[in-house]
mmCIF file of C-alpha atoms and ligand atoms in Angstrom:
data_model
loop_
_atom_site.group_PDB
_atom_site.id
_atom_site.type_symbol
_atom_site.label_atom_id
_atom_site.label_comp_id
_atom_site.label_asym_id
_atom_site.label_seq_id
_atom_site.Cartn_x
_atom_site.Cartn_y
_atom_site.Cartn_z
ATOM 1 C CA MET A 1092 130.975 85.379 43.577
ATOM 2 C CA PRO A 1093 134.119 84.429 45.208
ATOM 3 C CA SER A 1094 133.900 85.463 48.959
ATOM 4 C CA PRO A 1095 135.998 87.390 50.821
ATOM 5 C CA ALA A 1096 138.379 85.480 53.261
ATOM 6 C CA TYR A 1097 137.174 85.602 56.635
ATOM 7 C CA ARG A 1098 138.742 87.879 59.038
ATOM 8 C CA GLY A 1099 137.753 88.778 62.574
ATOM 9 C CA ARG A 1100 139.024 90.510 65.311
ATOM 10 C CA LEU A 1101 140.279 91.170 68.794
ATOM 11 C CA ALA A 1102 139.989 94.793 69.985
ATOM 12 C CA PRO A 1103 140.922 95.569 73.740
ATOM 13 C CA SER A 1104 141.249 98.481 75.628
ATOM 14 C CA PRO A 1105 144.296 98.784 77.765
ATOM 15 C CA THR A 1106 142.577 100.194 80.615
ATOM 16 C CA GLY A 1107 143.057 97.495 83.059
ATOM 17 C CA TYR A 1108 143.206 93.693 83.347
ATOM 18 C CA LEU A 1109 141.514 91.646 80.559
ATOM 19 C CA HIS A 1110 139.141 89.187 82.570
ATOM 20 C CA LEU A 1111 137.107 85.969 81.870
ATOM 21 C CA GLY A 1112 134.330 87.990 80.037
ATOM 22 C CA HIS A 1113 137.113 89.512 77.901
ATOM 23 C CA ALA A 1114 138.612 86.103 76.951
ATOM 24 C CA ARG A 1115 135.184 84.012 77.005
ATOM 25 C CA THR A 1116 133.979 86.813 73.771
ATOM 26 C CA PHE A 1117 137.634 86.734 72.668
ATOM 27 C CA TRP A 1118 137.444 82.777 72.204
ATOM 28 C CA THR A 1119 134.095 82.769 70.318
ATOM 29 C CA ALA A 1120 135.958 85.244 67.589
ATOM 30 C CA GLN A 1121 139.058 83.143 67.450
ATOM 31 C CA GLN A 1122 136.896 79.939 67.011
ATOM 32 C CA ARG A 1123 135.103 81.511 64.491
ATOM 33 C CA ALA A 1124 138.188 82.769 62.488
ATOM 34 C CA ARG A 1125 139.605 79.123 62.557
ATOM 35 C CA ALA A 1126 136.707 77.330 61.380
ATOM 36 C CA ALA A 1127 136.321 79.479 58.535
ATOM 37 C CA GLY A 1128 140.349 79.197 57.740
ATOM 38 C CA GLY A 1129 140.459 83.125 58.459
ATOM 39 C CA THR A 1130 142.858 85.507 59.999
ATOM 40 C CA LEU A 1131 142.983 87.300 63.028
ATOM 41 C CA VAL A 1132 143.588 90.647 63.869
ATOM 42 C CA LEU A 1133 144.654 92.048 67.531
ATOM 43 C CA ARG A 1134 143.851 95.749 67.681
ATOM 44 C CA ASN A 1135 145.036 97.796 70.575
ATOM 45 C CA GLU A 1136 142.149 100.359 71.149
ATOM 46 C CA ASP A 1137 144.453 102.947 73.312
ATOM 47 C CA LEU A 1138 142.729 106.416 72.565
ATOM 48 C CA ASP A 1139 141.220 106.913 76.108
ATOM 49 C CA ARG A 1140 144.533 108.898 77.115
ATOM 50 C CA SER A 1141 143.305 109.403 80.696
ATOM 51 C CA ARG A 1142 142.862 105.758 81.164
ATOM 52 C CA CYS A 1143 145.192 103.750 79.064
ATOM 53 C CA ARG A 1144 148.335 102.393 79.822
ATOM 54 C CA PRO A 1145 151.326 101.510 78.136
ATOM 55 C CA GLU A 1146 151.741 98.407 81.075
ATOM 56 C CA TYR A 1147 147.825 97.275 80.567
ATOM 57 C CA VAL A 1148 148.937 96.894 76.718
ATOM 58 C CA THR A 1149 151.992 94.627 77.927
ATOM 59 C CA ALA A 1150 149.891 92.841 80.546
ATOM 60 C CA MET A 1151 147.053 92.643 77.337
ATOM 61 C CA ILE A 1152 149.497 90.874 75.158
ATOM 62 C CA GLU A 1153 150.830 88.186 77.921
ATOM 63 C CA ASP A 1154 147.540 87.091 79.047
ATOM 64 C CA LEU A 1155 146.155 86.619 75.663
ATOM 65 C CA ARG A 1156 148.585 84.440 74.671
ATOM 66 C CA TRP A 1157 149.027 82.823 78.152
ATOM 67 C CA PHE A 1158 145.414 81.923 77.413
ATOM 68 C CA GLY A 1159 145.933 80.449 73.861
ATOM 69 C CA PHE A 1160 144.669 83.246 71.803
ATOM 70 C CA ASP A 1161 147.020 82.971 68.644
ATOM 71 C CA TRP A 1162 146.604 86.516 66.193
ATOM 72 C CA GLN A 1163 148.372 87.146 62.743
ATOM 73 C CA GLU A 1164 148.528 90.551 62.519
ATOM 74 C CA GLY A 1165 148.749 93.015 65.459
ATOM 75 C CA PRO A 1166 150.807 95.501 67.313
ATOM 76 C CA ASP A 1167 153.589 92.830 68.535
ATOM 77 C CA CYS A 1168 153.602 91.170 65.097
ATOM 78 C CA GLY A 1169 153.000 93.966 62.388
ATOM 79 C CA GLY A 1170 151.124 93.082 59.420
ATOM 80 C CA PRO A 1171 149.717 95.004 55.832
ATOM 81 C CA HIS A 1172 146.979 97.229 57.764
ATOM 82 C CA ALA A 1173 149.865 98.452 60.420
ATOM 83 C CA PRO A 1174 149.778 100.137 62.833
ATOM 84 C CA TYR A 1175 147.630 98.359 64.910
ATOM 85 C CA ASP A 1176 147.632 101.028 68.162
ATOM 86 C CA GLN A 1177 144.239 103.330 67.547
ATOM 87 C CA SER A 1178 146.331 105.895 68.701
ATOM 88 C CA ALA A 1179 149.173 105.946 65.643
ATOM 89 C CA ARG A 1180 145.749 105.806 63.485
ATOM 90 C CA LEU A 1181 144.360 109.357 64.272
ATOM 91 C CA ASP A 1182 144.880 110.687 60.613
ATOM 92 C CA LEU A 1183 142.643 108.009 59.435
ATOM 93 C CA TYR A 1184 139.980 109.290 61.733
ATOM 94 C CA ARG A 1185 139.996 112.972 61.110
ATOM 95 C CA ALA A 1186 139.897 112.101 57.323
ATOM 96 C CA ALA A 1187 136.588 109.893 58.144
ATOM 97 C CA PHE A 1188 135.349 113.082 59.896
ATOM 98 C CA GLU A 1189 136.394 115.644 57.926
ATOM 99 C CA LYS A 1190 134.214 113.635 55.089
ATOM 100 C CA LEU A 1191 131.229 114.062 57.110
ATOM 101 C CA ARG A 1192 131.743 117.073 58.318
ATOM 102 C CA ALA A 1193 132.110 118.080 54.320
ATOM 103 C CA ALA A 1194 128.704 116.198 53.804
ATOM 104 C CA GLY A 1195 126.857 118.226 56.486
ATOM 105 C CA LEU A 1196 126.312 115.140 58.532
ATOM 106 C CA VAL A 1197 127.540 116.344 61.872
ATOM 107 C CA TYR A 1198 127.091 119.368 64.135
ATOM 108 C CA PRO A 1199 129.167 120.658 66.984
ATOM 109 C CA CYS A 1200 127.354 120.028 70.816
ATOM 110 C CA THR A 1201 128.543 122.069 73.447
ATOM 111 C CA CYS A 1202 126.312 120.177 75.994
ATOM 112 C CA SER A 1203 128.119 119.210 79.555
ATOM 113 C CA ARG A 1204 127.478 115.374 80.600
ATOM 114 C CA ARG A 1205 125.313 116.846 83.321
ATOM 115 C CA ASP A 1206 122.839 118.710 80.723
ATOM 116 C CA ILE A 1207 122.542 115.210 78.585
ATOM 117 C CA ALA A 1208 121.987 113.256 82.052
ATOM 118 C CA GLU A 1209 119.405 116.163 83.324
ATOM 119 C CA SER A 1210 117.956 116.278 79.711
ATOM 120 C CA ALA A 1211 117.335 112.897 79.324
ATOM 121 C CA GLY A 1212 115.483 113.018 82.971
ATOM 122 C CA ALA A 1213 116.559 109.886 84.065
ATOM 123 C CA PRO A 1214 119.554 108.244 85.433
ATOM 124 C CA HIS A 1215 121.529 106.017 83.121
ATOM 125 C CA GLU A 1216 124.498 103.943 82.648
ATOM 126 C CA SER A 1217 127.521 105.628 81.350
ATOM 127 C CA GLY A 1218 128.709 102.717 79.200
ATOM 128 C CA ASN A 1219 131.920 102.742 76.969
ATOM 129 C CA GLY A 1220 130.654 103.596 73.753
ATOM 130 C CA GLY A 1221 127.859 101.039 74.554
ATOM 131 C CA GLY A 1222 124.102 101.179 74.001
ATOM 132 C CA ASP A 1223 123.347 102.723 77.386
ATOM 133 C CA GLU A 1224 123.912 106.601 76.657
ATOM 134 C CA PRO A 1225 120.253 108.716 77.361
ATOM 135 C CA LEU A 1226 118.816 109.768 73.985
ATOM 136 C CA TYR A 1227 120.199 112.939 73.331
ATOM 137 C CA SER A 1228 117.685 116.116 73.720
ATOM 138 C CA GLY A 1229 118.730 117.607 70.557
ATOM 139 C CA ARG A 1230 119.737 121.137 72.321
ATOM 140 C CA CYS A 1231 122.297 121.755 69.791
ATOM 141 C CA ARG A 1232 120.882 120.521 66.760
ATOM 142 C CA PRO A 1233 120.650 123.199 63.956
ATOM 143 C CA GLU A 1234 117.476 123.316 61.985
ATOM 144 C CA HIS A 1235 119.512 122.385 58.829
ATOM 145 C CA ILE A 1236 123.335 122.218 58.047
ATOM 146 C CA ASP A 1237 123.889 124.764 54.912
ATOM 147 C CA ALA A 1238 126.089 124.489 52.133
ATOM 148 C CA ALA A 1239 127.795 127.610 53.175
ATOM 149 C CA GLU A 1240 127.802 126.872 56.757
ATOM 150 C CA ARG A 1241 129.524 123.177 55.953
ATOM 151 C CA ALA A 1242 132.257 125.421 53.820
ATOM 152 C CA THR A 1243 133.008 128.213 56.308
ATOM 153 C CA ARG A 1244 132.922 125.799 59.426
ATOM 154 C CA ALA A 1245 136.550 124.377 58.657
ATOM 155 C CA THR A 1246 137.779 125.115 62.355
ATOM 156 C CA TRP A 1247 139.023 122.000 63.963
ATOM 157 C CA PRO A 1248 137.535 120.862 66.693
ATOM 158 C CA ARG A 1249 138.084 122.771 69.556
ATOM 159 C CA ALA A 1250 137.949 122.159 73.141
ATOM 160 C CA ASP A 1251 134.823 123.207 74.066
ATOM 161 C CA HIS A 1252 132.416 121.142 72.278
ATOM 162 C CA SER A 1253 132.129 117.867 70.834
ATOM 163 C CA TRP A 1254 130.974 116.999 67.523
ATOM 164 C CA ARG A 1255 127.596 114.555 66.640
ATOM 165 C CA PHE A 1256 126.272 112.851 63.717
ATOM 166 C CA ARG A 1257 123.263 114.075 63.175
ATOM 167 C CA VAL A 1258 120.566 110.765 62.569
ATOM 168 C CA PRO A 1259 118.146 110.250 60.255
ATOM 169 C CA ASP A 1260 115.009 110.265 62.375
ATOM 170 C CA GLY A 1261 112.675 107.516 62.020
ATOM 171 C CA HIS A 1262 114.931 105.552 59.557
ATOM 172 C CA ARG A 1263 114.398 101.882 60.546
ATOM 173 C CA ILE A 1264 118.114 100.098 60.578
ATOM 174 C CA GLN A 1265 117.929 96.136 59.808
ATOM 175 C CA PHE A 1266 120.789 94.044 59.846
ATOM 176 C CA SER A 1267 121.266 89.891 60.405
ATOM 177 C CA ASP A 1268 123.278 89.275 63.335
ATOM 178 C CA THR A 1269 124.898 85.886 62.923
ATOM 179 C CA ALA A 1270 124.433 85.239 66.611
ATOM 180 C CA LEU A 1271 121.138 86.729 67.388
ATOM 181 C CA GLY A 1272 119.359 86.836 64.032
ATOM 182 C CA PRO A 1273 117.496 89.652 62.455
ATOM 183 C CA GLN A 1274 117.620 92.975 64.492
ATOM 184 C CA ALA A 1275 115.909 96.238 63.696
ATOM 185 C CA ALA A 1276 116.165 99.958 65.626
ATOM 186 C CA VAL A 1277 114.499 103.308 64.235
ATOM 187 C CA ALA A 1278 117.011 106.025 64.570
ATOM 188 C CA GLY A 1279 116.047 108.851 66.944
ATOM 189 C CA GLU A 1280 113.922 106.578 68.738
ATOM 190 C CA THR A 1281 116.660 103.612 69.999
ATOM 191 C CA PHE A 1282 119.285 105.977 69.773
ATOM 192 C CA GLY A 1283 119.969 109.723 69.127
ATOM 193 C CA ASP A 1284 122.467 111.801 67.707
ATOM 194 C CA PHE A 1285 125.706 110.636 68.659
ATOM 195 C CA VAL A 1286 129.126 112.135 69.627
ATOM 196 C CA VAL A 1287 131.661 110.892 66.804
ATOM 197 C CA TRP A 1288 134.131 113.591 67.576
ATOM 198 C CA ARG A 1289 134.960 114.223 71.138
ATOM 199 C CA ARG A 1290 136.054 117.393 73.229
ATOM 200 C CA GLU A 1291 139.155 115.846 74.100
ATOM 201 C CA ASP A 1292 140.107 116.159 70.047
ATOM 202 C CA LEU A 1293 139.680 112.321 69.777
ATOM 203 C CA PRO A 1294 137.383 110.616 67.778
ATOM 204 C CA SER A 1295 134.540 108.651 69.648
ATOM 205 C CA TYR A 1296 135.019 104.640 69.907
ATOM 206 C CA GLN A 1297 131.595 104.890 67.160
ATOM 207 C CA LEU A 1298 134.143 106.518 64.594
ATOM 208 C CA ALA A 1299 137.236 104.868 65.225
ATOM 209 C CA VAL A 1300 135.956 101.064 65.283
ATOM 210 C CA THR A 1301 134.025 101.901 62.081
ATOM 211 C CA VAL A 1302 137.013 103.272 60.579
ATOM 212 C CA ASP A 1303 139.362 100.497 61.602
ATOM 213 C CA ASP A 1304 136.943 97.715 60.882
ATOM 214 C CA ALA A 1305 136.638 98.976 57.568
ATOM 215 C CA ALA A 1306 140.265 99.785 56.666
ATOM 216 C CA MET A 1307 141.535 96.783 58.227
ATOM 217 C CA GLY A 1308 139.117 94.547 55.930
ATOM 218 C CA ILE A 1309 137.368 93.009 58.791
ATOM 219 C CA SER A 1310 134.558 90.413 57.799
ATOM 220 C CA GLU A 1311 132.997 89.723 60.897
ATOM 221 C CA VAL A 1312 132.842 91.869 64.287
ATOM 222 C CA VAL A 1313 132.063 89.347 66.904
ATOM 223 C CA ARG A 1314 131.607 91.301 70.336
ATOM 224 C CA GLY A 1315 129.280 91.339 73.537
ATOM 225 C CA ALA A 1316 125.677 91.841 73.476
ATOM 226 C CA ASP A 1317 126.214 95.314 75.204
ATOM 227 C CA LEU A 1318 127.309 97.097 72.150
ATOM 228 C CA LEU A 1319 123.958 95.882 70.440
ATOM 229 C CA VAL A 1320 123.012 99.571 69.810
ATOM 230 C CA SER A 1321 126.365 100.915 68.695
ATOM 231 C CA THR A 1322 126.023 98.724 65.844
ATOM 232 C CA PHE A 1323 123.070 100.894 64.605
ATOM 233 C CA ARG A 1324 125.165 103.768 64.980
ATOM 234 C CA GLN A 1325 128.056 102.291 63.302
ATOM 235 C CA LEU A 1326 126.023 101.212 60.611
ATOM 236 C CA LEU A 1327 124.527 104.523 60.038
ATOM 237 C CA LEU A 1328 128.838 105.779 59.941
ATOM 238 C CA TYR A 1329 129.457 103.023 57.404
ATOM 239 C CA GLU A 1330 126.565 104.302 54.861
ATOM 240 C CA ALA A 1331 127.562 108.302 55.506
ATOM 241 C CA LEU A 1332 131.659 107.203 54.916
ATOM 242 C CA ASP A 1333 130.373 104.341 52.291
ATOM 243 C CA LEU A 1334 132.405 101.856 53.176
ATOM 244 C CA PRO A 1335 130.895 98.357 53.425
ATOM 245 C CA PRO A 1336 129.755 96.922 56.766
ATOM 246 C CA PRO A 1337 131.354 93.383 58.314
ATOM 247 C CA ALA A 1338 128.837 91.284 59.546
ATOM 248 C CA PHE A 1339 128.184 91.287 62.763
ATOM 249 C CA HIS A 1340 128.009 88.174 65.867
ATOM 250 C CA HIS A 1341 126.852 89.629 69.246
ATOM 251 C CA CYS A 1342 127.716 86.966 72.449
ATOM 252 C CA PRO A 1343 125.904 87.243 75.497
ATOM 253 C CA LEU A 1344 127.515 88.960 77.918
ATOM 254 C CA MET A 1345 129.067 86.908 81.218
ATOM 255 C CA LEU A 1346 127.551 87.710 84.885
ATOM 256 C CA ASP A 1347 129.155 86.976 88.090
ATOM 257 C CA ASP A 1348 127.370 85.368 90.937
ATOM 258 C CA ARG A 1349 125.240 87.874 91.336
ATOM 259 C CA GLY A 1350 124.134 88.576 88.436
ATOM 260 C CA HIS A 1351 126.183 91.683 87.365
ATOM 261 C CA ARG A 1352 128.096 92.017 84.120
ATOM 262 C CA LEU A 1353 131.946 91.186 84.649
ATOM 263 C CA ALA A 1354 133.864 94.445 84.886
ATOM 264 C CA LYS A 1355 137.823 95.361 84.892
ATOM 265 C CA ARG A 1356 137.090 95.759 88.576
ATOM 266 C CA HIS A 1357 136.361 92.437 89.209
ATOM 267 C CA ASP A 1358 140.179 91.564 90.286
ATOM 268 C CA SER A 1359 139.341 88.291 91.373
ATOM 269 C CA LEU A 1360 138.082 87.272 87.634
ATOM 270 C CA SER A 1361 140.881 88.942 85.664
ATOM 271 C CA LEU A 1362 143.116 86.533 83.872
ATOM 272 C CA ARG A 1363 146.190 87.552 85.678
ATOM 273 C CA THR A 1364 144.571 86.598 88.903
ATOM 274 C CA LEU A 1365 143.637 83.190 87.715
ATOM 275 C CA ARG A 1366 146.969 82.509 86.039
ATOM 276 C CA ALA A 1367 148.714 82.924 89.397
ATOM 277 C CA THR A 1368 146.560 81.087 91.221
ATOM 278 C CA GLY A 1369 147.338 77.866 89.043
ATOM 279 C CA ARG A 1370 144.290 77.752 86.794
ATOM 280 C CA SER A 1371 145.238 76.427 83.493
ATOM 281 C CA PRO A 1372 143.333 77.989 80.261
ATOM 282 C CA GLU A 1373 142.203 74.435 79.276
ATOM 283 C CA SER A 1374 140.048 74.097 82.919
ATOM 284 C CA ILE A 1375 138.245 77.823 82.547
ATOM 285 C CA ARG A 1376 137.637 76.386 78.809
ATOM 286 C CA ALA A 1377 136.215 73.277 79.659
ATOM 287 C CA GLU A 1378 133.705 75.486 82.210
ATOM 288 C CA TRP A 1379 132.282 77.294 79.241
ATOM 289 C CA ARG A 1380 131.103 74.124 77.573
HETATM 290 ZN ZN1 ZN B 1836 124.586 119.849 72.831
#
C-alpha cells in the first residue's frame, strides 16, 4: 500500500513576534518535511481576535523567510487547501461543531474562568491550548444528553456559555510519538471535559487545529512538548469526527538561561531583535547542533 505523501505544517499565532523557541520547533518541522520530500504548509492561527494583530502577520512571514523557512502553501502564496488563515475558516469549524452536537458529545458550560480555577482547588498556569488547564469539575456536565435534547438544542452558541466535549471517562488513549515514543493518557484523569466552542462564538484551539490538520491533509504534526496533553484531546476529536489522525512529533521546549520557557515576552530573543542586532540565521542554527 503506498504511503501518503508527507505533509507538515508551521502554525504560528500572530499575537507577538516569533522567538527562538518557535524557530527551533519550526526548523525541525521543515527538516522533517524536506527529508521526506514532502510539502510544508504555513497556517496563520489568527482566531484570537483580542490578541492577534495584522502587523504581526506581516512580521511573522518576514521573520520566517529571513530565518530560511520555505513553505509551499500558505496565506501569502495560496494552495489547494486555501484559505490558510483560521479566521477565514469558521464555516468548517461550525460544521464540525454541529457534528459533535448532533452526536450528543458536547454540552453547554456556564462556568467562568474563576469557577473553574476555584473548583480545581489549585493554582494553575493558563496555557494557549496547552496541557496545563485544571481538570474540569463536571459542574455543568449533564447525566446524559438524550436524543430529544440534541434535536431541540439547535440554538447556536450564545455569549453566556461555552461548549465542552464530554470525554469518555476511563478511556485509555495511546499513540506512538515519532520523537518521544509510546504515549498514553486516561480520559477524565489526565484531562477532563474540554472546551470546543468558546463563549466568544469561536472554536477552541483544540477543535480548530483538529479540523484544519485533517482538512489540509497534514500527515505529521511537529510541535512543542507543551502540547502533548492536547494531543490526547485532539485524538478524541479525530475519533468523534471520524477523521484519520496524523502522526505527532513533540519537540523539547527551549528554555531561557533561567530555565523558564521562552515566550513572546522575551523580546531579546525575538527573531526580529536578533536580526536587528546582526545575528545570522546560520549562526543561530549552528548553536543548536
Ligand atoms: Zn461549567
